[in-house]
Coordinates of C-alpha atoms and ligand atoms in Angstrom, one line a residue:
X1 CA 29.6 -40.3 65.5
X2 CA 28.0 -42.3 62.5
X3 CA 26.5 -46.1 63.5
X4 CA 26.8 -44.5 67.2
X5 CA 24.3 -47.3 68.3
X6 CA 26.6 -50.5 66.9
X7 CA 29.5 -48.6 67.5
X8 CA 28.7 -49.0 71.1
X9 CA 27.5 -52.6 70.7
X10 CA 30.3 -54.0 69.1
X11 CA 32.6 -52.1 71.8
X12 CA 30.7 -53.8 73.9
X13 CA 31.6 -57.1 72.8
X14 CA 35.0 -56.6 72.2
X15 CA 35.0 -55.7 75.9
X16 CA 33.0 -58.7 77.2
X17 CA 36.2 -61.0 75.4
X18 CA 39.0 -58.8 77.1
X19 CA 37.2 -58.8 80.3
X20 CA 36.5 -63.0 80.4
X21 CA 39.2 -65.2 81.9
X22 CA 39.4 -67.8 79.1
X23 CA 38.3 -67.8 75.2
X24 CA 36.5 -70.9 75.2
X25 CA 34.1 -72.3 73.5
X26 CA 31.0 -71.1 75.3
X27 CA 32.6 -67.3 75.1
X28 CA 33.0 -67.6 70.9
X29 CA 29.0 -69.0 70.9
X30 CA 28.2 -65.9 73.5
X31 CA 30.4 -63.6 71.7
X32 CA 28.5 -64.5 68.1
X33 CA 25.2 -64.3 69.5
X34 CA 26.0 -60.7 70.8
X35 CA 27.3 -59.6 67.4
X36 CA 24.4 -60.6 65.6
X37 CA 22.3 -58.7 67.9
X38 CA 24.6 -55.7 67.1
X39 CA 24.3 -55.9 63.1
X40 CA 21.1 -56.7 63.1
X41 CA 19.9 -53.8 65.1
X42 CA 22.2 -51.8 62.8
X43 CA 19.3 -53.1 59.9
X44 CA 22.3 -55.4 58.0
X45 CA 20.5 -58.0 56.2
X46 CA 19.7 -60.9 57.9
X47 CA 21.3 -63.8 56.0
X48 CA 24.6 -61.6 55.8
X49 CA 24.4 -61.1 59.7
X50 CA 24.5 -65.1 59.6
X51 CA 27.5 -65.5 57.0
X52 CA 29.3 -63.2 59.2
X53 CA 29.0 -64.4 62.3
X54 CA 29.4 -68.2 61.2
X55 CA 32.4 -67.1 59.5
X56 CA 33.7 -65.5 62.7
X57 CA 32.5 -68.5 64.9
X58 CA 34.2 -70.9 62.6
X59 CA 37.4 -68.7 62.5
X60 CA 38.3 -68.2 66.0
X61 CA 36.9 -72.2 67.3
X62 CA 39.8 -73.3 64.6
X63 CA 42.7 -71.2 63.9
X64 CA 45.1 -70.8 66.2
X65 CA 46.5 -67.4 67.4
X66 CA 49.7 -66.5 66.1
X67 CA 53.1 -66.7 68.1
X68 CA 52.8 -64.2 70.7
X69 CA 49.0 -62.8 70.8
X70 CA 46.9 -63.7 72.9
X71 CA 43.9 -65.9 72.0
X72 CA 41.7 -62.5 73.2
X73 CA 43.4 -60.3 71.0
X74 CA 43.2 -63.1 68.1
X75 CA 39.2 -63.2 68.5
X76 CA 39.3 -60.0 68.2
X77 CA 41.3 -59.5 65.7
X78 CA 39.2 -62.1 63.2
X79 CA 35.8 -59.5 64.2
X80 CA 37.6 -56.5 63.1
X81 CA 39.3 -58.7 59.8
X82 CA 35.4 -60.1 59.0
X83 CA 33.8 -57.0 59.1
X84 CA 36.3 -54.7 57.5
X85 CA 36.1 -57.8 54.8
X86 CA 31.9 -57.2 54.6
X87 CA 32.8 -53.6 53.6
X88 CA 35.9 -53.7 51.1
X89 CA 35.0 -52.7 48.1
X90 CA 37.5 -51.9 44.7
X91 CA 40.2 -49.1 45.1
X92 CA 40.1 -46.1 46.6
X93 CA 38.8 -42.7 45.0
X94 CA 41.9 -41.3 42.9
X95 CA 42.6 -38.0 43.8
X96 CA 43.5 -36.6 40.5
X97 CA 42.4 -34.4 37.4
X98 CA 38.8 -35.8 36.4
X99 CA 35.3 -35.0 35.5
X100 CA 32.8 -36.2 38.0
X101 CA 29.2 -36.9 37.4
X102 CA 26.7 -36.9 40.1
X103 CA 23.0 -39.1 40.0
X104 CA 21.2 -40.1 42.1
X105 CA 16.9 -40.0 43.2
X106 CA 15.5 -36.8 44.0
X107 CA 16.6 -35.5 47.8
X108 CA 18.9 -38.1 48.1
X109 CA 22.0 -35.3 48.7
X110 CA 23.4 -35.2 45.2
X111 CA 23.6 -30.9 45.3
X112 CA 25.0 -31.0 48.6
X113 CA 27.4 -33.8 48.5
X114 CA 28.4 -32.1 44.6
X115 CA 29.7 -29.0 46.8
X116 CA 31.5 -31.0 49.9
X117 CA 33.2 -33.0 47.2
X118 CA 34.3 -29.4 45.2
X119 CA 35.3 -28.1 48.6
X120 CA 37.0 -31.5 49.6
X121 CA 38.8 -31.6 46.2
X122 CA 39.9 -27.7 46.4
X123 CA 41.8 -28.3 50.1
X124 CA 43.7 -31.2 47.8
X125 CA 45.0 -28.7 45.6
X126 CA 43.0 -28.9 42.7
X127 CA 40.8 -26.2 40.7
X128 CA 37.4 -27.2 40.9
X129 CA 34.5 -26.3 38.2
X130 CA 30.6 -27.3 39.6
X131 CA 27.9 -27.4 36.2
X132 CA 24.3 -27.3 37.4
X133 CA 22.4 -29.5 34.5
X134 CA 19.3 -30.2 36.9
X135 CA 17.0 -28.8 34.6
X136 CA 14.2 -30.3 35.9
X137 CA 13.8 -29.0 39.6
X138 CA 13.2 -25.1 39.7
X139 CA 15.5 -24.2 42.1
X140 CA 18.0 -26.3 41.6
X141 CA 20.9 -24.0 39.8
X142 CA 20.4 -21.1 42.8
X143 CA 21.1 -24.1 45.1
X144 CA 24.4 -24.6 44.1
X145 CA 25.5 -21.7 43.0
X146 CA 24.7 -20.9 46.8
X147 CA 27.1 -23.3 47.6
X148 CA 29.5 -22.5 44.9
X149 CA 29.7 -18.9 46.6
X150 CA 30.1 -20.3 49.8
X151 CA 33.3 -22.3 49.0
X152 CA 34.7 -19.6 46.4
X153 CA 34.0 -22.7 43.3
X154 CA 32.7 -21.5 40.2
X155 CA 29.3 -22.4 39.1
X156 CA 28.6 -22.6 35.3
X157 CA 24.5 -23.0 34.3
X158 CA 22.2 -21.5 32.0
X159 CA 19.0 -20.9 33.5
X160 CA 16.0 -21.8 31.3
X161 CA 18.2 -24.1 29.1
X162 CA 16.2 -27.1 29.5
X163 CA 18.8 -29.7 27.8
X164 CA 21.4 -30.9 30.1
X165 CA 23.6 -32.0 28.1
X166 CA 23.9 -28.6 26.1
X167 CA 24.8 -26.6 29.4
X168 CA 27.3 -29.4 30.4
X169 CA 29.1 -29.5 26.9
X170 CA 29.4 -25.7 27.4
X171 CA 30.4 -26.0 30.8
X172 CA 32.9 -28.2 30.2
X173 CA 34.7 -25.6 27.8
X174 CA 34.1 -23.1 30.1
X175 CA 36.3 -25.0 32.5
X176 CA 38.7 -26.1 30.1
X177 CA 41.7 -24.9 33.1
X178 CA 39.9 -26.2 35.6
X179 CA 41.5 -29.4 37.0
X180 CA 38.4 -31.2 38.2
X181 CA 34.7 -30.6 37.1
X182 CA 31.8 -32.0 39.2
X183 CA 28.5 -32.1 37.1
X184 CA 25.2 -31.8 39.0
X185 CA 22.3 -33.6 37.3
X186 CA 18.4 -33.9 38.1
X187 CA 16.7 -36.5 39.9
X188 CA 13.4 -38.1 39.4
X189 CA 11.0 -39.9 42.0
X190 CA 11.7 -43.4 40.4
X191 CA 14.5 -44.2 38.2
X192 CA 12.0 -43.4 34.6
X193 CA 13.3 -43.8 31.3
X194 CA 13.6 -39.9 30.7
X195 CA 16.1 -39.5 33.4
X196 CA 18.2 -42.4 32.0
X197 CA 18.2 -40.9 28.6
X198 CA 18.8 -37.4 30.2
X199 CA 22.4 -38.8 32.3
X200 CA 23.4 -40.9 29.1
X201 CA 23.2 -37.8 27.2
X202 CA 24.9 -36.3 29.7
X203 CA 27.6 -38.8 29.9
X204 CA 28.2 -38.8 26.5
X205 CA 29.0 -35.1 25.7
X206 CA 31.1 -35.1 29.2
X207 CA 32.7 -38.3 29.1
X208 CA 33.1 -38.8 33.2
X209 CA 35.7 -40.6 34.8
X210 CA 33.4 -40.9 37.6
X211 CA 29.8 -41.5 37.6
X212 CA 28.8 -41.4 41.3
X213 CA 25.3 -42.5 42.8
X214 CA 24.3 -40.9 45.5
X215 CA 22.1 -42.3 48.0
X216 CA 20.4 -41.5 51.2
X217 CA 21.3 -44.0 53.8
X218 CA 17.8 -43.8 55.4
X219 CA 16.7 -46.2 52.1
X220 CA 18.6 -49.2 54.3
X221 CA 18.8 -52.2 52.5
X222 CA 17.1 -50.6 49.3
X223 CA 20.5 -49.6 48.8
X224 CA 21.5 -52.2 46.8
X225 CA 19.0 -52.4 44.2
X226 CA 18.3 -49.0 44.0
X227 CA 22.4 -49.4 43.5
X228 CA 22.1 -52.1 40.5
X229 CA 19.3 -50.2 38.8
X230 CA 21.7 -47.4 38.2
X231 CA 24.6 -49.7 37.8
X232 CA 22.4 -50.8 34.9
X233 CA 21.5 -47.6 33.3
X234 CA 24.2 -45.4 33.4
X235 CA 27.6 -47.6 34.4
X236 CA 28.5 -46.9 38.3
X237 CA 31.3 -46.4 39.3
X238 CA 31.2 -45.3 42.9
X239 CA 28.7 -44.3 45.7
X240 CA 28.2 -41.8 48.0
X241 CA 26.3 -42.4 51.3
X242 CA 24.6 -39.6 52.7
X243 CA 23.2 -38.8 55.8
X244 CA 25.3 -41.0 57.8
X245 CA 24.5 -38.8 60.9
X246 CA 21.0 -39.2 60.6
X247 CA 20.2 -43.0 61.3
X248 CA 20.8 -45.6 63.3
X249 CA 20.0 -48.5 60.6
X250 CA 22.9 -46.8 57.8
X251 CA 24.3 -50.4 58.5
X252 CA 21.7 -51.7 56.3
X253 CA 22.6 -49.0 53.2
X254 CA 26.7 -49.7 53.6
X255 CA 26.5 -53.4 54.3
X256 CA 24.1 -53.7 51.0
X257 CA 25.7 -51.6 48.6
X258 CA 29.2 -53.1 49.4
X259 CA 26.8 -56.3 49.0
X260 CA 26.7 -55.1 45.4
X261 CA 30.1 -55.0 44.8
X262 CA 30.2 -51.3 44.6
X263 CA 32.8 -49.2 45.6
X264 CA 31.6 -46.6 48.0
X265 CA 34.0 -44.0 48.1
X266 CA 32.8 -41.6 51.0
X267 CA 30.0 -40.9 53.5
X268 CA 28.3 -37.6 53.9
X269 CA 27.7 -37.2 57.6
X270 CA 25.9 -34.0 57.9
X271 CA 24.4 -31.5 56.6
X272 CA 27.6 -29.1 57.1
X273 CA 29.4 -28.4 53.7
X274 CA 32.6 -30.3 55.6
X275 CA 31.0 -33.4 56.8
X276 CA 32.3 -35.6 54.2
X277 CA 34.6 -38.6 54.7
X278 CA 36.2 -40.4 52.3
X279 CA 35.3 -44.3 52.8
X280 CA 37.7 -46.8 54.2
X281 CA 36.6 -50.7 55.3
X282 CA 39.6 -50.1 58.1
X283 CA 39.5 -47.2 59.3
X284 CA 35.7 -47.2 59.4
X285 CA 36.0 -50.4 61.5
X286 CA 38.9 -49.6 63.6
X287 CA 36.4 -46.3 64.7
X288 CA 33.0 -48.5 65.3
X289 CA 35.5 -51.2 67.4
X290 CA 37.1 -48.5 69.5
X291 CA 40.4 -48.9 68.5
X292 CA 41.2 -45.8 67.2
X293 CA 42.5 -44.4 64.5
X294 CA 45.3 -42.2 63.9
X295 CA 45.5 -42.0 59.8
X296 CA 42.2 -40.5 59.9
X297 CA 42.5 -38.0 62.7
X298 CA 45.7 -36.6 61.1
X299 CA 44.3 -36.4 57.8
X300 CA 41.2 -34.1 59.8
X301 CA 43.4 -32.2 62.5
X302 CA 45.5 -31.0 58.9
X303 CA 42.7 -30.1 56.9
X304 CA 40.7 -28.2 59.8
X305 CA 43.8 -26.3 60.7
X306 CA 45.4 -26.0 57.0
X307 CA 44.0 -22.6 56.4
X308 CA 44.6 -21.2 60.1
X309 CA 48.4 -22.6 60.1
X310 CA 50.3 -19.7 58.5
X311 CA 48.7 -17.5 60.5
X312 CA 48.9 -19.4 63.3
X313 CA 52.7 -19.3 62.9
X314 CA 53.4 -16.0 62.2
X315 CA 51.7 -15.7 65.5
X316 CA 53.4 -18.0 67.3
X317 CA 57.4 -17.0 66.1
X318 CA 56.0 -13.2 67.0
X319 CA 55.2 -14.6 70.4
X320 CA 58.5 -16.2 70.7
X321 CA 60.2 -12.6 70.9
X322 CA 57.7 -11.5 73.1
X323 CA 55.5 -9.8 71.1
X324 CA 51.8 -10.8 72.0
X325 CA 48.6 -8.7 71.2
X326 CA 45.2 -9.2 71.5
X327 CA 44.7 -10.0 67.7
X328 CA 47.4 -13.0 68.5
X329 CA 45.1 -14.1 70.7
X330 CA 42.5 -14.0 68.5
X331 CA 44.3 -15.7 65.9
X332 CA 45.1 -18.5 68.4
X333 CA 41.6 -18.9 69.5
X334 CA 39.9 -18.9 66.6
X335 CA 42.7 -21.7 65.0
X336 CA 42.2 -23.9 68.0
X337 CA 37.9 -23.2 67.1
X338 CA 38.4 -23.9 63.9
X339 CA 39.0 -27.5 65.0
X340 CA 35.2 -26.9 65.4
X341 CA 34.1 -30.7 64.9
X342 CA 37.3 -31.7 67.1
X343 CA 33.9 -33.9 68.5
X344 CA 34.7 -36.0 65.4
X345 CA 38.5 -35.7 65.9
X346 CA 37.9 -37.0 69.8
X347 CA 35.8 -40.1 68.9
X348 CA 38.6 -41.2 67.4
X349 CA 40.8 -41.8 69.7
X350 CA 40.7 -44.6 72.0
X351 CA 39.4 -43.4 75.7
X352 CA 38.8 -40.0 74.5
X353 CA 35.2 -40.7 72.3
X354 CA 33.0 -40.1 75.9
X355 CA 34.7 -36.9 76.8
X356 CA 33.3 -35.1 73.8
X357 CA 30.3 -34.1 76.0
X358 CA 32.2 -31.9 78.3
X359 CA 33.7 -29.6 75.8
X360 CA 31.2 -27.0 74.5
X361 CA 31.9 -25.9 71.5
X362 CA 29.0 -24.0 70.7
X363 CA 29.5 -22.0 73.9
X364 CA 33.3 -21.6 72.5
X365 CA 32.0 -20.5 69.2
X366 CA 29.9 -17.5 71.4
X367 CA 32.7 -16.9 73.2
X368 CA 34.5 -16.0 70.0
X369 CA 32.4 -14.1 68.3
X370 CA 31.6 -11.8 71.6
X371 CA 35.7 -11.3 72.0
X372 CA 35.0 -10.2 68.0
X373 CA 32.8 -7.6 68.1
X374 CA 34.3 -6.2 71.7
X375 CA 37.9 -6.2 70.0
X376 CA 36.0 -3.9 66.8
X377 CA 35.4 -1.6 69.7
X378 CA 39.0 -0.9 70.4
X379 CA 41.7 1.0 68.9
X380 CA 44.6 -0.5 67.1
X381 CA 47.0 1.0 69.8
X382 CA 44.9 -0.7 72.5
X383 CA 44.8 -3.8 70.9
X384 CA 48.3 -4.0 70.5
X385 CA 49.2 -3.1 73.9
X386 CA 46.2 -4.3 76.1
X387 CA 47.3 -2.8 79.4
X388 CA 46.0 0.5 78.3
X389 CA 42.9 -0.4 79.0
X390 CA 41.5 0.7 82.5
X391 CA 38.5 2.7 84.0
X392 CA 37.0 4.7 81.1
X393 CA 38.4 2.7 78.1
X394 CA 36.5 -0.3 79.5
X395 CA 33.4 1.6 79.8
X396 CA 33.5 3.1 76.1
X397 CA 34.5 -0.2 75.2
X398 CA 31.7 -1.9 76.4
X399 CA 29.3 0.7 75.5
X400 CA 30.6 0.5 72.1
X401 CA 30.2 -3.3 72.0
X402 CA 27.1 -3.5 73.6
X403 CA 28.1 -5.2 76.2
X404 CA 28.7 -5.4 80.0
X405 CA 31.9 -4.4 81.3
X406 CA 32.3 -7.6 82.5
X407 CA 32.4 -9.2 79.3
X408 CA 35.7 -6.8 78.5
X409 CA 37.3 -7.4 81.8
X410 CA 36.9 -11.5 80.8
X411 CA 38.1 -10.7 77.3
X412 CA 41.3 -8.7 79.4
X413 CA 41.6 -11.5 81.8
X414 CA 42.1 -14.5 79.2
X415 CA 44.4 -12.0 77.7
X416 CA 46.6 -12.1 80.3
X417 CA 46.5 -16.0 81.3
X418 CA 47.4 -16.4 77.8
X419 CA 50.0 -14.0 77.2
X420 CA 51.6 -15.0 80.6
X421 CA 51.4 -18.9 78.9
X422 CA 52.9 -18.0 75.8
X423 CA 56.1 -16.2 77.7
X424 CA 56.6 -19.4 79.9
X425 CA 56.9 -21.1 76.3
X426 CA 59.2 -18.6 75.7
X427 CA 61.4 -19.2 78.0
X428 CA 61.6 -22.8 78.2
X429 CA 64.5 -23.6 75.7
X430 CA 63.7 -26.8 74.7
X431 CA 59.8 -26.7 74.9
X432 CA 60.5 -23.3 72.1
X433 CA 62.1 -25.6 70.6
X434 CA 59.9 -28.4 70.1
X435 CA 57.1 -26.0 69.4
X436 CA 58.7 -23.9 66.5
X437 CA 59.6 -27.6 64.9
X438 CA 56.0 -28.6 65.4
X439 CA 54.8 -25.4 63.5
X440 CA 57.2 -26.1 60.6
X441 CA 58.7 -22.6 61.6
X442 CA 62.7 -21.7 61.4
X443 CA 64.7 -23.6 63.3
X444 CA 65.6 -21.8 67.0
X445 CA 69.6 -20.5 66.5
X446 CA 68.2 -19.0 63.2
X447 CA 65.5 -17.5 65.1
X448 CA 67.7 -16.4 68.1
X449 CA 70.8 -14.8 65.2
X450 CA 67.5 -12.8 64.5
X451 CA 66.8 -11.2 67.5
Ligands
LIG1 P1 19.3 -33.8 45.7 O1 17.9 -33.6 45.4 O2 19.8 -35.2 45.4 O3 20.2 -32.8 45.0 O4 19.5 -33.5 47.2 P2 20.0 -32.3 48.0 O5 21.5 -32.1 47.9 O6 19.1 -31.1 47.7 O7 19.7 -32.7 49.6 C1 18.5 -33.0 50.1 C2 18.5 -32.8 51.6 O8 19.4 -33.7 52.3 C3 19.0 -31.4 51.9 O9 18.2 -30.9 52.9 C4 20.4 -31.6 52.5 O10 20.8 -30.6 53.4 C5 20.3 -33.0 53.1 N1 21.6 -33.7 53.2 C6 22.4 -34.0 52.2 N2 23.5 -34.8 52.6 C7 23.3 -34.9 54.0 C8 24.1 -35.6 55.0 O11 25.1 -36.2 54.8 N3 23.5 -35.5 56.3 C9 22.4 -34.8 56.5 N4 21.9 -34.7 57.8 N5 21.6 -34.2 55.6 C10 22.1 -34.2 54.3
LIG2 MG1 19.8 -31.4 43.5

């Protein structure tokens, strides 16, 4: 989980208030003290620690809690309300057709993040168009049209074409039907006046709704300045923090940008083309405090399994009549995998965040791929009716495979726990029911006139 250090820190103090006897006080000074601690280990600047903490001292010794809550669950209310208040930045990115123009320093993720946010953008429906106009770093166009062929998004550049603003005013009428173009620009060690002339240029001929700086969280508090120097040059109007996963201190990068008064609009938090999060003060907050939340992990647990779902139910209705073959199983399995970061999904629940370590999902992932290339050894006949396959066929299977036959009898045994799960869902009435309405599939009677 990002901030995994003061997430834990501030848990810890919102713990220390429920588990007192009285909020006095003594408990508000303790309380304040401990959250400083917290923030500033998490590298947020020092005289913003102090506003936020007087704020919150002053806040909880004075007002009273409203009619009905508790003065616990009012102390902790103003902590969640103060720092969700130290992050709130302008309105939320608007998911809608747009030109998008990455800059940024060199390395600070500006490539990478330009293909999570073409990937993030395609699951929202829209056709996406990426223009490479780094013409600086050698390397740079194969880079992301690597990524453009990973996530099936064009890539428009013209290699050798040293001015930028040429390839993107050709790119951009290249993509004339494309609903959203994301233009990837170079970067420079220092912010030099032939890079600001390069991205005005650029600007000019593409016109962006967007102008996004990028930034490595590692830089801490240099966020913000780094932040107004491009503010300056080009006109920013959001930011992307990256490599949220890698440090401890990225309080010092959010809590400085938002500082600046810039609208940070999602978090990169690894190096997988999916780890990107769009940025909300609340939901971010509610996560670091522990309490959850649900908007987020739907808004996950929808687009992990989005592309498994049809598949998922024709499986599931053919189940319902009692058909269920190997490749069903497969289906299953690899839907329930494709939850693959279903670590990030668990740490946000309440209660659930620790258990994350007992679930492997690498050793999953193996698991899958093993069932794969055993279930290429088979025929269609035997993977359509399992029980054929005894004594011989589980040798040649294996053989084929390269495997033990051990391996095929596991693959045979989680065959049959599932199958034998799948009928009792079948003939539980209501719990068919319940299941085909969660899948979005036809309703039962429908189902049952078919049969
Ligand atoms: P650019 O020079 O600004 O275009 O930066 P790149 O997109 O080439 O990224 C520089 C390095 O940072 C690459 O190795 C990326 O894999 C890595 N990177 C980018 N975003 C993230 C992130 O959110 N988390 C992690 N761990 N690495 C990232
Ligand atoms: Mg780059």
């Amino acid at each position: 989980m990002v901030l995994e250090g003061l997430g834990k820190s501030l848990r810890d103090v919102i713990s220390h208030i429920s588990g007192s006897s009285v909020v006095d006080e003594d408990l508000i000074r303790e309380v304040s003290k401990e959250l400083q601690r917290a923030l500033l280990q998490a590298d947020v600047n020092v005289q913003l620690v102090l506003e936020i903490t007087n704020k919150i001292q002053e806040r909880a010794l004075n007002e009273k809690p409203p009619a009905g809550k508790s003065s616990k669950d009012h102390v902790t209310r103003i902590i969640y309300e103060e720092l969700v208040a130290l992050l709130k930045n302008g309105v939320p990115f608007e998911y809608k057709p747009q030109t998008i123009m990455m800059v940024g320093l060199y390395g600070q993720g500006k490539t990478t993040t330009a293909g999570k946010l073409a990937l993030h953008l395609t699951k929202k429906g829209f056709s996406v168009g990426l223009i490479g106009a780094d013409v600086y770093r050698p390397g740079a166009l194969d880079q992301l049209q690597q990524l453009g062929a990973k996530i099936n998004v064009e890539v428009y550049g013209e290699p050798g074409n040293p001015k930028a603003a040429e390839i993107v005013k050709n790119g951009k009428a290249k993509f004339a039907d494309k609903k959203i173009v994301i233009i990837d620009t170079s970067g420079r060690h220092a912010l030099e006046d032939e890079l600001i002339q390069e991205l005005k240029d650029i600007a000019e001929v593409s016109n962006p709704d967007e102008r996004i700086l990028v930034l490595d969280s590692q830089v801490g508090q240099q966020a913000g300045p780094q932040a107004d120097a491009f503010h300056k040059a080009v006109g920013v109007t959001g930011v992307i923090l990256t490599k949220m996963d890698g440090t401890a201190k990225g309080g010092g990068a959010l809590s400085a940008v938002a500082k600046t008064k810039a609208r940070i609009i999602f978090i990169g938090t690894g190096e997988h083309i999916r780890e990107l999060e769009p940025f909300n003060a609340d939901s971010f907050i509610s996560r670091l405090l522990g309490m959850g939340d649900l908007s987020s992990l739907m808004r996950i647990a929808k687009e992990e399994l989005e592309d498994e779902e049809k598949a998922l139910q024709e499986m599931m209705s053919g189940a319902l009549m009692g058909r269920f073959t190997l490749s069903d199983m497969y289906v299953q399995m690899a839907a329930v995998n494709k939850m693959g970061p279903l670590q990030k999904v668990m740490s946000m629940i309440p209660g659930l965040g620790n258990m994350q370590d007992k679930i492997d999902y690498e050793e999953s992932q193996r698991r899958l791929s093993k069932f794969r290339v055993i279930m290429d050894s088979m025929t269609k006949e035997e993977k359509d009716d399992p029980n054929l396959i005894k004594g011989k066929r589980i040798e040649r299977i294996a053989k084929g495979a390269g495997v033990g036959t051990y391996d095929v009898k596991g693959l045979l045994k989680q065959y049959n726990q599932s199958k034998k799960m799948m009928s009792s869902f079948g003939k539980d009435r209501k719990m068919r029911k319940q299941l085909m309405k969660q899948l979005g599939g036809m309703d039962l009677d429908e189902f049952e006139d078919m049969q």
